[in-house]
Structure formats: C-alpha cells, structure tokens
Amino acid sequence: MKAYELMLIMRPNLEDEAREAVLEKVRTIITAEGGTVDSEESWGKRRLAHEIAHNEEGDYQVDLFHADPATVAELDRVLHITDQVLRFMIVRRDDLASA
C-alpha cells in the first residue's frame, strides 16, 4: 500500500452531521479494501483565495492514509460527485514509509 494525503474543502455552511457523514464516507472507502486512515486533522473554516460555487469560505480537512491505487481511484470518483465537497486533492506521499 502507498501513502497518500487528502486535502478536502467542504461547504462552510454544513451542519455537523452532514460534515461527519462526508468524513465517514471517506473513511469507509479507504478502509473497505484494507486501507488505513493514519491521521485526520480539521483546519476549520478559512477564507478561500477566490470564490468557489458562490462560497468565500471553506471548511478544510486533511487526512493521511495508506491505500491501494484502486481505492484512491474510487475515492476520487466519489468525491467528484459529492455535493458537499467544493474541492479536493489527493497526493501520493513519498516522505512517508509505505506499508
């Protein structure tokens, strides 16, 4: 398995339950095929450099995880069609030891 970092920007006006549902969906996809979530860090609401979908702020979340490339492809597909997500980026981490 390879190490990855996910930066997720969600709509700032989400209720706590909706925000947690998105994060639980991410966790479920990663762990379904044997991946592991190493750490989750909420950065909170921050002003965006430019407006995205009429939002001037975004709710940031950064997750570090280990998964197979097929799992990352599925996560990418699901996040693209999730309305609560404004933007996201999944990056392969070479500085973390792969399991």
Tab-separated table of C-alpha atoms in Angstrom:
chain	number	residue	atom	x	y	z
A	1	MET	CA	0.000	0.000	0.000
A	2	LYS	CA	1.098	3.504	-0.731
A	3	ALA	CA	0.888	6.620	1.456
A	4	TYR	CA	-1.450	9.454	0.426
A	5	GLU	CA	-2.638	12.830	1.668
A	6	LEU	CA	-6.173	14.089	1.065
A	7	MET	CA	-6.970	17.808	1.337
A	8	LEU	CA	-10.712	18.297	1.366
A	9	ILE	CA	-12.597	21.614	1.221
A	10	MET	CA	-16.250	21.286	2.168
A	11	ARG	CA	-19.068	23.825	2.099
A	12	PRO	CA	-18.755	26.101	5.163
A	13	ASN	CA	-22.467	26.038	5.983
A	14	LEU	CA	-22.724	22.267	6.540
A	15	GLU	CA	-24.335	21.000	9.723
A	16	ASP	CA	-22.071	18.887	11.933
A	17	GLU	CA	-23.984	15.727	10.974
A	18	ALA	CA	-23.562	16.372	7.233
A	19	ARG	CA	-19.864	17.154	7.676
A	20	GLU	CA	-19.338	13.970	9.675
A	21	ALA	CA	-21.262	11.974	7.042
A	22	VAL	CA	-18.821	13.119	4.343
A	23	LEU	CA	-15.833	12.227	6.519
A	24	GLU	CA	-17.357	8.845	7.374
A	25	LYS	CA	-17.868	8.174	3.657
A	26	VAL	CA	-14.152	8.886	3.081
A	27	ARG	CA	-13.139	6.586	5.961
A	28	THR	CA	-15.403	3.800	4.688
A	29	ILE	CA	-13.987	3.914	1.164
A	30	ILE	CA	-10.399	3.860	2.434
A	31	THR	CA	-10.902	1.002	4.908
A	32	ALA	CA	-13.214	-1.136	2.720
A	33	GLU	CA	-10.307	-2.664	0.806
A	34	GLY	CA	-7.866	-2.875	3.717
A	35	GLY	CA	-6.522	0.688	3.711
A	36	THR	CA	-5.830	2.611	6.907
A	37	VAL	CA	-6.506	6.200	7.945
A	38	ASP	CA	-3.348	7.314	9.731
A	39	SER	CA	-4.437	10.775	10.859
A	40	GLU	CA	-7.241	13.287	10.438
A	41	GLU	CA	-6.809	16.992	11.044
A	42	SER	CA	-9.549	19.581	10.848
A	43	TRP	CA	-8.264	23.019	9.873
A	44	GLY	CA	-11.691	24.600	10.326
A	45	LYS	CA	-13.206	27.352	8.232
A	46	ARG	CA	-10.816	29.513	6.244
A	47	ARG	CA	-11.221	32.215	3.649
A	48	LEU	CA	-10.701	30.973	0.091
A	49	ALA	CA	-8.281	32.715	-2.286
A	50	HIS	CA	-11.139	33.010	-4.765
A	51	GLU	CA	-14.849	32.262	-4.662
A	52	ILE	CA	-15.855	28.651	-5.365
A	53	ALA	CA	-19.528	27.971	-6.153
A	54	HIS	CA	-20.553	31.266	-4.507
A	55	ASN	CA	-18.640	30.426	-1.300
A	56	GLU	CA	-15.989	32.765	0.085
A	57	GLU	CA	-15.014	30.331	2.858
A	58	GLY	CA	-14.364	26.606	3.018
A	59	ASP	CA	-14.182	24.018	5.782
A	60	TYR	CA	-10.786	22.310	5.443
A	61	GLN	CA	-9.882	18.742	6.395
A	62	VAL	CA	-6.531	16.968	5.873
A	63	ASP	CA	-6.269	13.173	6.101
A	64	LEU	CA	-3.179	10.995	5.807
A	65	PHE	CA	-3.835	7.405	4.788
A	66	HIS	CA	-2.425	4.243	3.229
A	67	ALA	CA	-4.356	2.546	0.423
A	68	ASP	CA	-4.094	0.772	-2.906
A	69	PRO	CA	-4.308	2.815	-6.128
A	70	ALA	CA	-7.724	1.276	-6.942
A	71	THR	CA	-9.075	2.579	-3.633
A	72	VAL	CA	-7.728	6.042	-4.394
A	73	ALA	CA	-9.442	5.948	-7.804
A	74	GLU	CA	-12.755	5.067	-6.129
A	75	LEU	CA	-12.301	7.835	-3.543
A	76	ASP	CA	-11.608	10.302	-6.363
A	77	ARG	CA	-14.761	9.201	-8.202
A	78	VAL	CA	-16.996	9.502	-5.133
A	79	LEU	CA	-15.644	12.898	-4.051
A	80	HIS	CA	-16.235	14.290	-7.564
A	81	ILE	CA	-19.975	13.569	-7.251
A	82	THR	CA	-20.404	14.598	-3.597
A	83	ASP	CA	-22.268	17.933	-3.468
A	84	GLN	CA	-20.930	18.925	-0.036
A	85	VAL	CA	-17.337	18.926	-1.352
A	86	LEU	CA	-16.149	22.139	-3.008
A	87	ARG	CA	-12.637	20.939	-3.913
A	88	PHE	CA	-10.264	18.135	-3.018
A	89	MET	CA	-6.795	16.938	-3.876
A	90	ILE	CA	-5.244	13.521	-3.314
A	91	VAL	CA	-1.435	13.462	-3.380
A	92	ARG	CA	0.921	10.495	-3.141
A	93	ARG	CA	3.294	10.958	-0.221
A	94	ASP	CA	6.861	9.808	-0.833
A	95	ASP	CA	8.081	11.167	2.506
A	96	LEU	CA	6.023	8.591	4.461
A	97	ALA	CA	7.121	4.996	4.635
A	98	SER	CA	4.810	2.720	2.678
A	99	ALA	CA	3.398	-0.253	4.494
